[in-house]
mmCIF file of C-alpha atoms in Angstrom:
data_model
loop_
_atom_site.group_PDB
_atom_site.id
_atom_site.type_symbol
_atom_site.label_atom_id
_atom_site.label_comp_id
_atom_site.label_asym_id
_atom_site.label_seq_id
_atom_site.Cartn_x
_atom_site.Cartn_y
_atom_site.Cartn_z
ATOM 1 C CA UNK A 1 108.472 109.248 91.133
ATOM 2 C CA UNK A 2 106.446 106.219 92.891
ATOM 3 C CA UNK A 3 105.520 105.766 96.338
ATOM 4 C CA UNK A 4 104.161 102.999 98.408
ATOM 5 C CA UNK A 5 100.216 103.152 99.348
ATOM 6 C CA UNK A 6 100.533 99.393 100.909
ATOM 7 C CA UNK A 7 103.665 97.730 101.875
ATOM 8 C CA UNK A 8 103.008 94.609 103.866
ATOM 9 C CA UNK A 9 99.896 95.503 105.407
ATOM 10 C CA UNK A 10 96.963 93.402 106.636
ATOM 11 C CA UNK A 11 95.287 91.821 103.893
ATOM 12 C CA UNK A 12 92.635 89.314 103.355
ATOM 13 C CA UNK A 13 92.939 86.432 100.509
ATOM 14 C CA UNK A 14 89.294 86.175 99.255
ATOM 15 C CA UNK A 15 89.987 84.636 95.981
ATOM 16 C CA UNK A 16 93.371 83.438 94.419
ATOM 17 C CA UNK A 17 96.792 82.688 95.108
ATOM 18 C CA UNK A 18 97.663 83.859 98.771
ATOM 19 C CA UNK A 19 101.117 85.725 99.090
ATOM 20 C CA UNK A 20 103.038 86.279 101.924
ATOM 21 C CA UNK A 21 103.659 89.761 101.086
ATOM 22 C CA UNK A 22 101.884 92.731 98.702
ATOM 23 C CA UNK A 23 102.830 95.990 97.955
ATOM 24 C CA UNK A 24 101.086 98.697 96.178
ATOM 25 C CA UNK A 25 102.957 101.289 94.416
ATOM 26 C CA UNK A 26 101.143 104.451 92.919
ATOM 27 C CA UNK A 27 103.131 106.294 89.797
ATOM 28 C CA UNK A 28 102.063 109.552 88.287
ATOM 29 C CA UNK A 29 101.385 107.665 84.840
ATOM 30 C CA UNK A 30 101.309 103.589 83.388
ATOM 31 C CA UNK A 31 104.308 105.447 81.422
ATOM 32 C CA UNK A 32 106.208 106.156 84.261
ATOM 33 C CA UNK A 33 106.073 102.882 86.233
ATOM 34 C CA UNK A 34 107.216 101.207 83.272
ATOM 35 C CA UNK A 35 109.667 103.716 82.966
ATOM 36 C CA UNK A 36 110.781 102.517 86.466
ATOM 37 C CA UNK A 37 110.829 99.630 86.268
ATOM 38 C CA UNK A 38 112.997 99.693 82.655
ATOM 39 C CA UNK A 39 115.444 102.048 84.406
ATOM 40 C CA UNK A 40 118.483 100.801 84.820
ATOM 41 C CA UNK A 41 118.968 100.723 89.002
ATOM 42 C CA UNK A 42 115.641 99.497 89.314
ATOM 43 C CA UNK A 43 117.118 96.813 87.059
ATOM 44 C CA UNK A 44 120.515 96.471 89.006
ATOM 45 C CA UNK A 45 118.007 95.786 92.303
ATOM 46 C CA UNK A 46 116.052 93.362 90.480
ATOM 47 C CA UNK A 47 119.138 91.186 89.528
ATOM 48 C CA UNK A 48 119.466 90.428 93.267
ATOM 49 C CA UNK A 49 115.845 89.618 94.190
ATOM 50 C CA UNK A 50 116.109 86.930 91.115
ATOM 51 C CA UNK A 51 115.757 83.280 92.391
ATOM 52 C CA UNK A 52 115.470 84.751 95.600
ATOM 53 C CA UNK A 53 111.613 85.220 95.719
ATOM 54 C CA UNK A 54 108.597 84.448 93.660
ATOM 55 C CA UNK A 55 106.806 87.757 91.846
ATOM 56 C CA UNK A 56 103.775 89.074 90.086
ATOM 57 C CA UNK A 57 104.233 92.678 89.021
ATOM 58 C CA UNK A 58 101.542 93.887 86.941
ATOM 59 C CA UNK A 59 100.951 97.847 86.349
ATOM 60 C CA UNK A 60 97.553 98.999 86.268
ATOM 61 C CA UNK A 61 96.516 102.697 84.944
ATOM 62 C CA UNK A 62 94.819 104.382 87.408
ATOM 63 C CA UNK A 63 91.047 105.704 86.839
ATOM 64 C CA UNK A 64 90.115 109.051 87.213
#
């Protein structure tokens, strides 16, 4: 039920930790990103980005 609204665009670092790549992935609810991301093939394509890259995933509720 997600979809991307960045995905390895330009970016500028103005404060922080610099990545090499950000994505930006709008859900219709905080509920149902989490949902997601507890489901299990999101979990299944998870186990094979383990050791493979550094990540931050945060999710963020949206303001109307």
């Amino acid at each position: 039920g997600g979809g991307d609204l960045a995905r390895g665009a330009r970016d500028v670092q103005l404060e922080g930790n610099d990545r090499a790549r950000n994505v930006v992935a709008r859900f219709p609810s905080l509920e149902k990103a989490v949902e997601c991301y507890n489901s299990p093939a999101y979990q299944a394509a998870l186990a094979h980005a383990t050791g493979a890259s550094v990540r931050d995933l945060m999710v963020v509720e949206e303001i109307e």
